[in-house]
PDB file of C-alpha atoms in Angstrom:
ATOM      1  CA  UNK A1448     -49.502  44.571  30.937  1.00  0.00           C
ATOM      2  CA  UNK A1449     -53.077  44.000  29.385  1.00  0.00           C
ATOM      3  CA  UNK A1450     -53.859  42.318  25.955  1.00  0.00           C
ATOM      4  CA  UNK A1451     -52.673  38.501  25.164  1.00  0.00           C
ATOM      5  CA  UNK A1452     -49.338  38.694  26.065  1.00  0.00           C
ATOM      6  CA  UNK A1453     -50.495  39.512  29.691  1.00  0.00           C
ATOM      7  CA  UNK A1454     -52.322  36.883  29.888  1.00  0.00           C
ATOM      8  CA  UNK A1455     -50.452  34.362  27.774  1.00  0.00           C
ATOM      9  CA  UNK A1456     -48.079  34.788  30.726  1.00  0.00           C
ATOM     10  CA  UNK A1457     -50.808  34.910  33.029  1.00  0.00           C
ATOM     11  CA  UNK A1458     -49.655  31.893  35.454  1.00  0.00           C
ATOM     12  CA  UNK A1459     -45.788  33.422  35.394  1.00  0.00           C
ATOM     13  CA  UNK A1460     -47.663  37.120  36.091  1.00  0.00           C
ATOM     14  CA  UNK A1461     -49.050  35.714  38.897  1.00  0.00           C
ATOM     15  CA  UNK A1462     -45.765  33.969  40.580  1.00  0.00           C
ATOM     16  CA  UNK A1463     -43.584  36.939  39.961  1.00  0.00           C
ATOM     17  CA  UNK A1464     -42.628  38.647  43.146  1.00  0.00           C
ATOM     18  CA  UNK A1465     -40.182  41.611  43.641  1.00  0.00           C
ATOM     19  CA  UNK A1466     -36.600  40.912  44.188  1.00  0.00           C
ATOM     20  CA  UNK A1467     -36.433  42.378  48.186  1.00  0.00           C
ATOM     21  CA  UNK A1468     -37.372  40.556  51.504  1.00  0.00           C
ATOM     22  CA  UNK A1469     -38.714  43.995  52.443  1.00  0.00           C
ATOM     23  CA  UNK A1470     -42.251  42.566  53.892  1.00  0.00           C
ATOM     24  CA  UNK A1471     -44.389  46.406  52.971  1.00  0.00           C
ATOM     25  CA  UNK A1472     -43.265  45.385  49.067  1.00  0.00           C
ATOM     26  CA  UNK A1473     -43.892  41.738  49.169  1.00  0.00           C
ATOM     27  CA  UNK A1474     -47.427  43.052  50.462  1.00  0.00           C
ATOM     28  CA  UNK A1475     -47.824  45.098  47.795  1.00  0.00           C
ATOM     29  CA  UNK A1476     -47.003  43.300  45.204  1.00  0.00           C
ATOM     30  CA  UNK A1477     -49.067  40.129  46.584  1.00  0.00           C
ATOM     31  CA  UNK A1478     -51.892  42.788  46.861  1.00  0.00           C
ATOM     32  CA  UNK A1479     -52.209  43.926  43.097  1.00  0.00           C
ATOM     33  CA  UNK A1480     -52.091  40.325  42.270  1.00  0.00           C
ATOM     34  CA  UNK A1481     -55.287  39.901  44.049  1.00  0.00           C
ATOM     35  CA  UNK A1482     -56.760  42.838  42.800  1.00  0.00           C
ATOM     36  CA  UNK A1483     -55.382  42.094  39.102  1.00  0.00           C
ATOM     37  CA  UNK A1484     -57.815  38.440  39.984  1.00  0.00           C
ATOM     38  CA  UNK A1485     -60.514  40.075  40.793  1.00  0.00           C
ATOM     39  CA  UNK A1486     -60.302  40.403  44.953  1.00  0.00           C
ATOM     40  CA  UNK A1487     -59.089  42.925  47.571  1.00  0.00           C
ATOM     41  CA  UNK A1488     -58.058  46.540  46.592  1.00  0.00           C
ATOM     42  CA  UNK A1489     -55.813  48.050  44.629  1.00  0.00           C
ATOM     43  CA  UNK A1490     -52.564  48.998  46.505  1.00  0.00           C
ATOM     44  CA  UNK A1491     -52.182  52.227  44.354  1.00  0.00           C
ATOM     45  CA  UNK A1492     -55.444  53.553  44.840  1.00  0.00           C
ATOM     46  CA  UNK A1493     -55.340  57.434  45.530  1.00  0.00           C
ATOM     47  CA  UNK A1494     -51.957  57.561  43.551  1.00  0.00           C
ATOM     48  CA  UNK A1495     -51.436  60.559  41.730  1.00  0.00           C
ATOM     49  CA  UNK A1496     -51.112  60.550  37.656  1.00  0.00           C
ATOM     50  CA  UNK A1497     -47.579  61.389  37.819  1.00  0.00           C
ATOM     51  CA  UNK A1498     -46.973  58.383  40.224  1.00  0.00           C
ATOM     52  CA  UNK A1499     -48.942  55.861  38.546  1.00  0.00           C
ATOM     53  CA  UNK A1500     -47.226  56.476  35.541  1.00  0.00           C
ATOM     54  CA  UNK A1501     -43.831  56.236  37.007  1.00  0.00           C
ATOM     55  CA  UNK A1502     -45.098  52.820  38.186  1.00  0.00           C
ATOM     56  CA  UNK A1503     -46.684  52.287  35.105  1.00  0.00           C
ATOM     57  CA  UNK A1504     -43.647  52.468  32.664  1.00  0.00           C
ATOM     58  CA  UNK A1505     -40.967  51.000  34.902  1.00  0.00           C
ATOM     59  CA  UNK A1506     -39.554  48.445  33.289  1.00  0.00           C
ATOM     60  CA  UNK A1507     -36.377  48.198  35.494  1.00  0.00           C
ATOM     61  CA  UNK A1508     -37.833  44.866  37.440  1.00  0.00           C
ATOM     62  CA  UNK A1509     -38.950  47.101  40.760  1.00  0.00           C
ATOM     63  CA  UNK A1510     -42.715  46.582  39.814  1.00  0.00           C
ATOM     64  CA  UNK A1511     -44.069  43.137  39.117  1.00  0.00           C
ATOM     65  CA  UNK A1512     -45.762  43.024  36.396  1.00  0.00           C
ATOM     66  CA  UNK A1513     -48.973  42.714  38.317  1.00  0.00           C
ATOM     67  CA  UNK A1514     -48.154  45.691  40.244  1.00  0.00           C
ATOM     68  CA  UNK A1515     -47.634  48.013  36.892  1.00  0.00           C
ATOM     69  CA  UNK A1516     -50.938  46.362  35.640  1.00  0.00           C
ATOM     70  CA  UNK A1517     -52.785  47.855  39.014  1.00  0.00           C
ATOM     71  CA  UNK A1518     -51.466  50.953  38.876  1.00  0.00           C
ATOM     72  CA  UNK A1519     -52.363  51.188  35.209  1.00  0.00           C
ATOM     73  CA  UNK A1520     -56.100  50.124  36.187  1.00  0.00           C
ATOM     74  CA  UNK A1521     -55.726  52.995  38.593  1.00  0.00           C
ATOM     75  CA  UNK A1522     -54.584  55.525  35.819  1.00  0.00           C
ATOM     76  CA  UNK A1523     -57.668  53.802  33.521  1.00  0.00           C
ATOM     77  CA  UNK A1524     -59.980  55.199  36.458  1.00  0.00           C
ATOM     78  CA  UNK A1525     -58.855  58.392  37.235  1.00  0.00           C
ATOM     79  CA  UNK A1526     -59.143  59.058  33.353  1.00  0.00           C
ATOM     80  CA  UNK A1527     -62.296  57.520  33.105  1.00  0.00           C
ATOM     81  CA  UNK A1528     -63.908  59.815  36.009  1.00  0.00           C
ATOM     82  CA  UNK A1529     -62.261  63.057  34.564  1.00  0.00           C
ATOM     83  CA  UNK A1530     -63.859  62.124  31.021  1.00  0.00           C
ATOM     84  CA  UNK A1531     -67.007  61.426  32.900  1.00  0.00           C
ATOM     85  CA  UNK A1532     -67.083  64.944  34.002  1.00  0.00           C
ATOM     86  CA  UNK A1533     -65.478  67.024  31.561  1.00  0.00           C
ATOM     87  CA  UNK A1534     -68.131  65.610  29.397  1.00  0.00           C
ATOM     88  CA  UNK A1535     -70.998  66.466  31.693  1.00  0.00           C
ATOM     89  CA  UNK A1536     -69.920  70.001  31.583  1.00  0.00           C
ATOM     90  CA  UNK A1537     -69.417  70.547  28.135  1.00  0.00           C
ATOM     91  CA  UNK A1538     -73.361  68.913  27.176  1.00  0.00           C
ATOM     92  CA  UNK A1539     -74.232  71.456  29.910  1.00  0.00           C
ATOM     93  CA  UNK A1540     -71.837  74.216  27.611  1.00  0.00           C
ATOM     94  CA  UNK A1541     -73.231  73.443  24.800  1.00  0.00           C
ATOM     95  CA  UNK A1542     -77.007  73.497  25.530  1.00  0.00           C
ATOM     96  CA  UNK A1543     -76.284  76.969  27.452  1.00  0.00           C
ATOM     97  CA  UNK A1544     -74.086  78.816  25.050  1.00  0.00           C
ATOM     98  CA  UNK A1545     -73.657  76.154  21.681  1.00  0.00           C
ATOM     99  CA  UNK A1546     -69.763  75.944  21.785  1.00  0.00           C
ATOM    100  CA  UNK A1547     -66.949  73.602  23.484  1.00  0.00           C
ATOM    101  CA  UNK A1548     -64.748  76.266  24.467  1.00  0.00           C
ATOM    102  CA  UNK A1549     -64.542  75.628  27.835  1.00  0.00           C
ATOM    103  CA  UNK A1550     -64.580  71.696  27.112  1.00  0.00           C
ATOM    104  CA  UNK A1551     -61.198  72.358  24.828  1.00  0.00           C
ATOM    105  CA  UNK A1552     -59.743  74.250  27.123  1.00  0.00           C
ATOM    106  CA  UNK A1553     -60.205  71.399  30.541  1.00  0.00           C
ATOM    107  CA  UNK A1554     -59.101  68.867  27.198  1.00  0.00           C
ATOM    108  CA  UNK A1555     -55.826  70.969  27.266  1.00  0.00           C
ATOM    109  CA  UNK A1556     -55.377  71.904  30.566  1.00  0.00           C
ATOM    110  CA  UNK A1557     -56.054  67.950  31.335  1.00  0.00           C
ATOM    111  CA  UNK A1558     -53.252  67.269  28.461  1.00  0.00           C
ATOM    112  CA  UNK A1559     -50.446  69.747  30.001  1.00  0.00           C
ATOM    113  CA  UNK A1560     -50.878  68.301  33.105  1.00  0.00           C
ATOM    114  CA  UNK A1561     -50.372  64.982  31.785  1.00  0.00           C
ATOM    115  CA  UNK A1562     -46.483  63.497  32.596  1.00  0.00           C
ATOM    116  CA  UNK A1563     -44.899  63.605  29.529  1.00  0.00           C
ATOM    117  CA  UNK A1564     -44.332  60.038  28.458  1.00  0.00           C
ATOM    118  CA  UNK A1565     -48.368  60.134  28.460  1.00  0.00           C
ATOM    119  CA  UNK A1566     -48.521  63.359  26.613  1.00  0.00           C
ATOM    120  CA  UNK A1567     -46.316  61.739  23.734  1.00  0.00           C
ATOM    121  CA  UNK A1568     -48.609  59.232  22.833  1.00  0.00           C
ATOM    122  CA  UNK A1569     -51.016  61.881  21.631  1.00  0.00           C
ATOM    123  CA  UNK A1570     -50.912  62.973  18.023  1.00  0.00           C
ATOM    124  CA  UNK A1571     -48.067  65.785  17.700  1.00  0.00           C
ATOM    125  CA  UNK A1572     -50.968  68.379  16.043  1.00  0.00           C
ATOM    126  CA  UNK A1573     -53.062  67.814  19.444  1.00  0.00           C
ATOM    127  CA  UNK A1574     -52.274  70.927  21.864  1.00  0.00           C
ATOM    128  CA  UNK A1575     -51.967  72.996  18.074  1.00  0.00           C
ATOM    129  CA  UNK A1576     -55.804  72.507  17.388  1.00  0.00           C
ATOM    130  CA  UNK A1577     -57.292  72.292  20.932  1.00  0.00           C
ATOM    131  CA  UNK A1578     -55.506  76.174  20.834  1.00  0.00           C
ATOM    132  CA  UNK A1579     -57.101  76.519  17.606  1.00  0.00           C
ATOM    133  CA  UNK A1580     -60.685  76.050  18.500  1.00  0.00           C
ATOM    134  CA  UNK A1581     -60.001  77.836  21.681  1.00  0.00           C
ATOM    135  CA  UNK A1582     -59.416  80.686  20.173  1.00  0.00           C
ATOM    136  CA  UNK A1583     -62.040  80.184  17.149  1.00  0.00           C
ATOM    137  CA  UNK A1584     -64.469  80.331  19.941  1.00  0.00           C
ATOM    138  CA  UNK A1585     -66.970  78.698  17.349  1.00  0.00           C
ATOM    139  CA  UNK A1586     -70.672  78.737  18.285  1.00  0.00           C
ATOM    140  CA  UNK A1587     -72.178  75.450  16.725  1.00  0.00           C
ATOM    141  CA  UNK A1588     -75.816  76.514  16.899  1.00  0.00           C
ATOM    142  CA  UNK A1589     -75.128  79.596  14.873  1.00  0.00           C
ATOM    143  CA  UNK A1590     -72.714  78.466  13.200  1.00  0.00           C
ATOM    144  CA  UNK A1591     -70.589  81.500  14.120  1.00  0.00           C
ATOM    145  CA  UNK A1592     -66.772  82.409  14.870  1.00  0.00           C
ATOM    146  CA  UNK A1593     -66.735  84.421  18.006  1.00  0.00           C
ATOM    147  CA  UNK A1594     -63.247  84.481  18.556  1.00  0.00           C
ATOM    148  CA  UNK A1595     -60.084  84.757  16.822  1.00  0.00           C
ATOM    149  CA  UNK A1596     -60.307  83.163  13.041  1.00  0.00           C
ATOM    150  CA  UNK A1597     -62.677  81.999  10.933  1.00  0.00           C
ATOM    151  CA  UNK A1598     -64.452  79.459  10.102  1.00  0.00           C
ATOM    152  CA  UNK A1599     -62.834  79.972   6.736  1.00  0.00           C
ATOM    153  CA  UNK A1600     -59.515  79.779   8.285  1.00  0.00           C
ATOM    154  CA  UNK A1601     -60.656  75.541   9.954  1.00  0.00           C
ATOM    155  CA  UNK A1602     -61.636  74.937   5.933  1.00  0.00           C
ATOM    156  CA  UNK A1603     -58.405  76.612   4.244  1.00  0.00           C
ATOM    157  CA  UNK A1604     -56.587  73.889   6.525  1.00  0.00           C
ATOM    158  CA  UNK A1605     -58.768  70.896   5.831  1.00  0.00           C
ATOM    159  CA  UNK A1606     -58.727  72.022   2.142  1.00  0.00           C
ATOM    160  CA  UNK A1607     -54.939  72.166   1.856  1.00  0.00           C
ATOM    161  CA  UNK A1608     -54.292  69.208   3.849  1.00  0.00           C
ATOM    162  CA  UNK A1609     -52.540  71.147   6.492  1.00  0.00           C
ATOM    163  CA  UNK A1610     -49.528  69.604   7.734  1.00  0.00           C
ATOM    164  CA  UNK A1611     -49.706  71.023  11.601  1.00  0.00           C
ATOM    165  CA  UNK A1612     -53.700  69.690  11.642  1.00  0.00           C
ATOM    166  CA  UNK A1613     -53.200  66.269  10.636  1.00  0.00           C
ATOM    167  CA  UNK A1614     -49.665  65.491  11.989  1.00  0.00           C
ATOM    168  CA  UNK A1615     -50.859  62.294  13.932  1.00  0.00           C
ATOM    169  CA  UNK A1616     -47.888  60.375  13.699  1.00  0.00           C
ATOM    170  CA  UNK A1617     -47.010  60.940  17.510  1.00  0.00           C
ATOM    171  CA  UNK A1618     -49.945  59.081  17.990  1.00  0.00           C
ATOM    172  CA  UNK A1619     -49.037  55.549  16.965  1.00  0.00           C
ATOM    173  CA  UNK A1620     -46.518  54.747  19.919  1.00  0.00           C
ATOM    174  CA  UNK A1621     -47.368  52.638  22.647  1.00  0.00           C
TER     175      UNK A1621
END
């Protein structure tokens, strides 16, 4: 769906129709090919993350390929304007208070709300250190531990290379 195979088979993207004479999915699917080009809207705007990515990562021929591509630009957006805010709150967190805390805690709220084929592609060690700075409650303009652990407990675990903190090898599907 993106990168050069996508458009290697750019012309044969384009032709593809469902296999239906159902005239709402011919629509549709004639739809994200225009939107994929650059005209009209995207026929899965206002989807929900959990429908997009069923769309998304069906590979069972009921989605044209142009059709999982605009519902995978939807996704990109949706993610893109949570970012956009999550971020805006935790500059405002940090210039108030000097920690992330709260900005961990949306990054792992965001992540268990994720459907699960898009929480695998994180790193396995991901929801393990978002709960570990949680609860470190670290304030970065003291330079203090105002929670649970210590500050000597985050350098213990980079010092021994600890397994559970740099397990990324979820990470490298998809």
């Amino acid at each position: 769906m993106s990168g050069d195979g996508y458009f290697a088979n750019k012309k044969a993207n384009d032709a593809e129709v469902p296999d239906t004479q159902d005239p709402v999915l011919l629509a549709r699917a004639s739809n994200a090919t225009q939107f994929v080009n650059g005209s009209g809207k995207n026929p899965f705007a206002g989807m929900s993350s959990d429908q997009l990515s069923l769309i998304i990562y069906d590979d069972s021929g009921s989605f044209t390929t142009n059709e999982r591509r605009a519902a995978w630009s939807e996704s990109s957006d949706l993610e893109y304007a949570w970012r956009q805010k999550v971020v805006a709150k935790a500059i405002a967190e940090y210039n108030g208070t000097g920690k992330l805390t709260k900005f961990f805690t949306a990054a792992l709220d965001h992540y268990k709300d994720l459907p699960a084929i898009e929480q695998a592609q994180y790193p396995n060690s991901y929801e393990a250190k978002l709960k570990g700075w949680i609860a470190l409650d670290f304030n970065y303009k003291t330079n203090t531990a105002e929670g649970t652990g210590s500050a000597q407990d985050v350098m213990d675990k980079v010092l021994n290379l600890d397994k559970e903190t740099f397990d990324d090898t979820s990470g490298d599907a998809a």
